[in-house]
Short mmCIF file of C-alpha atoms and ligand atoms in Angstrom, two decimals:
data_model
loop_
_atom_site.label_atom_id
_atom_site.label_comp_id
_atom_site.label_asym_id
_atom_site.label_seq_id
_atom_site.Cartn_x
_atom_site.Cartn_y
_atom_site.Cartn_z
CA UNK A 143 -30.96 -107.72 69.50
CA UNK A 144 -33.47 -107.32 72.34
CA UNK A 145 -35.86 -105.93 70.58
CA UNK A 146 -36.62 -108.10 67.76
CA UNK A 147 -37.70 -109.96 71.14
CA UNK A 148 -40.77 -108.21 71.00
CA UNK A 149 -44.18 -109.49 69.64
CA UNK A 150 -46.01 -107.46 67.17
CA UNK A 151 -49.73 -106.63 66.82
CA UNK A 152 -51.09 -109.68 64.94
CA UNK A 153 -49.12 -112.11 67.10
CA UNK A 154 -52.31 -113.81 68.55
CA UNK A 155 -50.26 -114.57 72.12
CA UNK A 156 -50.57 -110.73 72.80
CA UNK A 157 -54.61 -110.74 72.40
CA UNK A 158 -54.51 -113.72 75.36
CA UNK A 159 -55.35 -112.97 78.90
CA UNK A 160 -52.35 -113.48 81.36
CA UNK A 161 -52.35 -115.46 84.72
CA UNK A 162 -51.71 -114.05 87.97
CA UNK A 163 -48.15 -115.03 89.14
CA UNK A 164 -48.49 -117.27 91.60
CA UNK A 165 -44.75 -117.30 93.09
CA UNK A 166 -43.97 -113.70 93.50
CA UNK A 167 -41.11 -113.64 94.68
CA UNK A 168 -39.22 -116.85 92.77
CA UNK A 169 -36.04 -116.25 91.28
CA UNK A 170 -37.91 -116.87 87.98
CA UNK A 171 -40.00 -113.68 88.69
CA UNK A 172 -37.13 -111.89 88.89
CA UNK A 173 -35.36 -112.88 86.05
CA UNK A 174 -37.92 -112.20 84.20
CA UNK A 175 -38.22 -108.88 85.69
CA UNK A 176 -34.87 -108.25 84.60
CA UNK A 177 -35.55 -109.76 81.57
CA UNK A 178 -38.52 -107.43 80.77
CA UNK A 179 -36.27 -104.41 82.34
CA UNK A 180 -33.55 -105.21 79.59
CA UNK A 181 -35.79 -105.60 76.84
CA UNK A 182 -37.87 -102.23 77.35
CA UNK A 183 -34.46 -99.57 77.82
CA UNK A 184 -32.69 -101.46 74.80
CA UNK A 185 -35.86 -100.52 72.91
CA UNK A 186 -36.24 -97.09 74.55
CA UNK A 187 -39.78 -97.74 75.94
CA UNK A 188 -41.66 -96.50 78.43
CA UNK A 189 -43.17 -99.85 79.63
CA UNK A 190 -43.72 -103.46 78.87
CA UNK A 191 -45.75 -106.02 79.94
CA UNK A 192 -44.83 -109.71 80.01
CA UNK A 193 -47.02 -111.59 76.87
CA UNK A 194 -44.81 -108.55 74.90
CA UNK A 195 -42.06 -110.96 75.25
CA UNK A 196 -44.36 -114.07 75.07
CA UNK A 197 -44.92 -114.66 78.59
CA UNK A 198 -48.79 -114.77 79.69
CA UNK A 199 -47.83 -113.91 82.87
CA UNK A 200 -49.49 -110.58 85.29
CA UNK A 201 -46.29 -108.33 85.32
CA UNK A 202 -46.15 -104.70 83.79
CA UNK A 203 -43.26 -103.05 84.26
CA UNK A 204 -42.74 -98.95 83.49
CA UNK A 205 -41.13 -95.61 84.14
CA UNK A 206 -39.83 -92.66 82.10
CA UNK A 207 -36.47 -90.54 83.14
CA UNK A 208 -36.47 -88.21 79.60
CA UNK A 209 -36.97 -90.35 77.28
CA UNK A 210 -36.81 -89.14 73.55
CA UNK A 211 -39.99 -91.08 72.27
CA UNK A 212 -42.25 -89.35 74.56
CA UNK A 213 -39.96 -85.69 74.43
CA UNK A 214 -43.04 -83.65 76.39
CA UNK A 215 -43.89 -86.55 78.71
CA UNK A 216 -43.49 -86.11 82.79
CA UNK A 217 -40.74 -88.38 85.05
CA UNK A 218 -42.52 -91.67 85.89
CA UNK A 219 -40.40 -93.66 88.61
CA UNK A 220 -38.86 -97.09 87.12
CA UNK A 221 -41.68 -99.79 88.22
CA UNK A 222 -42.53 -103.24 88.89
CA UNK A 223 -45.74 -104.50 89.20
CA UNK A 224 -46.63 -108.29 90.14
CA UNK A 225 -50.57 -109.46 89.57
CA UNK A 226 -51.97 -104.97 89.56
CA UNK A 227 -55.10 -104.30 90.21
CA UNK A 228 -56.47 -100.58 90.18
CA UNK A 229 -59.62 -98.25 90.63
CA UNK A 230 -60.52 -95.04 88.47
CA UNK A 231 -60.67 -92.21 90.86
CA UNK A 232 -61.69 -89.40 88.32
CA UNK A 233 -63.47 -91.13 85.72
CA UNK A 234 -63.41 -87.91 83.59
CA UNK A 235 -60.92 -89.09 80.52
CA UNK A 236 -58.37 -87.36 78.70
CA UNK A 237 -56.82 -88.03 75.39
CA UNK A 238 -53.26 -88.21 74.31
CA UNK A 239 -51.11 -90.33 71.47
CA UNK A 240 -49.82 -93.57 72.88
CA UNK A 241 -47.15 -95.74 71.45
CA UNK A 242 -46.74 -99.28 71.83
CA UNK A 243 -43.50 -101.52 71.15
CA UNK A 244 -45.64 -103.92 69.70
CA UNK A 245 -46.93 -101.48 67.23
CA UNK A 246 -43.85 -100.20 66.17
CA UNK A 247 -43.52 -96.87 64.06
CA UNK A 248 -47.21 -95.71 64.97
CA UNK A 249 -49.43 -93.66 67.26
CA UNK A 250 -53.40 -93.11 67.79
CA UNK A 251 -54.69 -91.06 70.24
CA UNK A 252 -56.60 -92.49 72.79
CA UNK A 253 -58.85 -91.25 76.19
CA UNK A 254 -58.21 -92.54 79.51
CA UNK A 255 -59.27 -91.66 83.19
CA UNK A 256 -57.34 -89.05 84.56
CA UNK A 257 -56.85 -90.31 88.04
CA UNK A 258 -56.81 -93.78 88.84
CA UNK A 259 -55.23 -96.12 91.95
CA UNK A 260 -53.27 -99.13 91.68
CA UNK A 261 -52.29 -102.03 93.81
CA UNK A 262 -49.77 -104.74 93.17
CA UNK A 263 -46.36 -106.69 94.50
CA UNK A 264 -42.87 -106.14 94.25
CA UNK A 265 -40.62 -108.79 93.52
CA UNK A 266 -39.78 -109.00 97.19
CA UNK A 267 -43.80 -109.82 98.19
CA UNK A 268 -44.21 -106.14 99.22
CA UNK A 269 -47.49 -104.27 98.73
CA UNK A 270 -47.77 -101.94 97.16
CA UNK A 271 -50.41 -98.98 96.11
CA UNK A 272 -50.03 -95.77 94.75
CA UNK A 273 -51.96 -92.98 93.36
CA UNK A 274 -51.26 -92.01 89.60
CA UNK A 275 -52.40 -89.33 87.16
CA UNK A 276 -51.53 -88.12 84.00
CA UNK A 277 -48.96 -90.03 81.91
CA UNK A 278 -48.09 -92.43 85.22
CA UNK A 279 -51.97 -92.98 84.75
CA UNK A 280 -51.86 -93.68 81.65
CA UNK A 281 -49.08 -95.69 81.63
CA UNK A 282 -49.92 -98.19 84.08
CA UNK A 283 -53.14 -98.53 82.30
CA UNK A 284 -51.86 -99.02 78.63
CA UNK A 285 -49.50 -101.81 80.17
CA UNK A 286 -52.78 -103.05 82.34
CA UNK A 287 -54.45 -103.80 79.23
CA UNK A 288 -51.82 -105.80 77.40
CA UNK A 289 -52.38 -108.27 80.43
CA UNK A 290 -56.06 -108.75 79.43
CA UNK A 291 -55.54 -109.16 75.39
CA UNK A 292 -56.27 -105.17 74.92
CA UNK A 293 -53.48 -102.97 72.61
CA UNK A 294 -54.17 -99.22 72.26
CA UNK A 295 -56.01 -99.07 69.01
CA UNK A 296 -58.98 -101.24 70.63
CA UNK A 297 -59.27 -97.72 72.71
CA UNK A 298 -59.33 -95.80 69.71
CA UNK A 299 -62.44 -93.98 69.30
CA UNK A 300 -61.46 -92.31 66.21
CA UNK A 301 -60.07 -94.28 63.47
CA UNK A 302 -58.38 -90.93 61.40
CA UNK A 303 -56.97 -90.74 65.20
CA UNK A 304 -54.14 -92.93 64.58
CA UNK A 305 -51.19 -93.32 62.41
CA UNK A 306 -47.66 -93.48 61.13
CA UNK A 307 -45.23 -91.18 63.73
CA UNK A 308 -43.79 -89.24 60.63
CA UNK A 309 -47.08 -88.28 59.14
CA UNK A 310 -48.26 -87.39 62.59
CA UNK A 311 -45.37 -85.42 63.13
CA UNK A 312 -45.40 -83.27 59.67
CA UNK A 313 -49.12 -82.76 60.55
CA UNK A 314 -47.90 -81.02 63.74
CA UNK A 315 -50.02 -83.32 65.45
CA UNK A 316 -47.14 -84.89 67.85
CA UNK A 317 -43.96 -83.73 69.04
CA UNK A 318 -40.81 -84.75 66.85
CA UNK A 319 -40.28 -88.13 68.37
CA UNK A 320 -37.17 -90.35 68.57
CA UNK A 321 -37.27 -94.10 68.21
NI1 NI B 692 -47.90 -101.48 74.66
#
């Protein structure tokens, strides 16, 4: 199963800071594009980032059709990244309950920029650079951090803030959520 693939919080590969790919556009990018592709729809995510499946290597990938872990989220377009880079545009932050595949069953609520823009390559060695707010935002940035050793409840600035999905759900605190 795919995702029993995935490294959990506490594996110390995911607090390690990636390298930036230096073949872009190598078939081994690409399979492990496709790899990383695989593994995040079998496990109904909305993103992954390479040391998640053990490979310290600067590639996020993301996107969001309806996806019943995140039922109130916005449409994020299915994305590859290759060595991202970005810049806040509206520093102002706003908070929301993330998810992680590595930190299975749980969510804490944590504050990110609203606006932000992001450069990176496709697997075909195009540039590319796009404005993002909202969930695409804070999407890109969630999976940003995993390449620098950062997970989610690092960003927590509330400890009672985080927690199991059912318990946050009975509280009325999230949406009913899926996994
Ligand atoms: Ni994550």
């Amino acid at each position: 199963m795919p995702e029993t693939n995935i490294l959990r919080i506490g594996n110390p590969i995911l607090r390690q800071k990636s390298d930036l790919v230096a073949d872009i556009t190598s078939e081994e990018t690409k399979n492990i594009v496709q790899k990383m592709f695989d593994t995040m729809k079998a496990a109904n995510g909305a993103g992954l980032a390479a040391p998640q499946i053990g490979l310290l290597s600067r590639i996020i990938v993301f996107g969001l059709d309806k996806n019943p872990r995140y039922p109130d989220a916005e449409t994020v377009p299915m994305t590859v990244l290759i060595n991202p880079e970005y810049e806040v545009i509206d520093k102002e932050e706003e908070a929301a309950w993330e998810g992680c595949l590595s930190i299975p069953g749980m969510r804490g609520k944590v504050y990110r920029p609203k606006e932000i823009v992001y450069t990176a390559y496709t697997t075909n060695g195009e540039r590319i650079e796009r404005t993002a707010k909202g969930f695409h935002a804070r999407v890109f940035l969630h999976e940003f951090d995993h390449l620098d050793g950062v997970l989610y409840p690092d960003r927590i600035k509330n400890v009672a803030d985080f927690g199991y999905i059912e318990e946050l759900e009975q509280a009325g605190l999230i949406p009913k959520v899926e996994e």
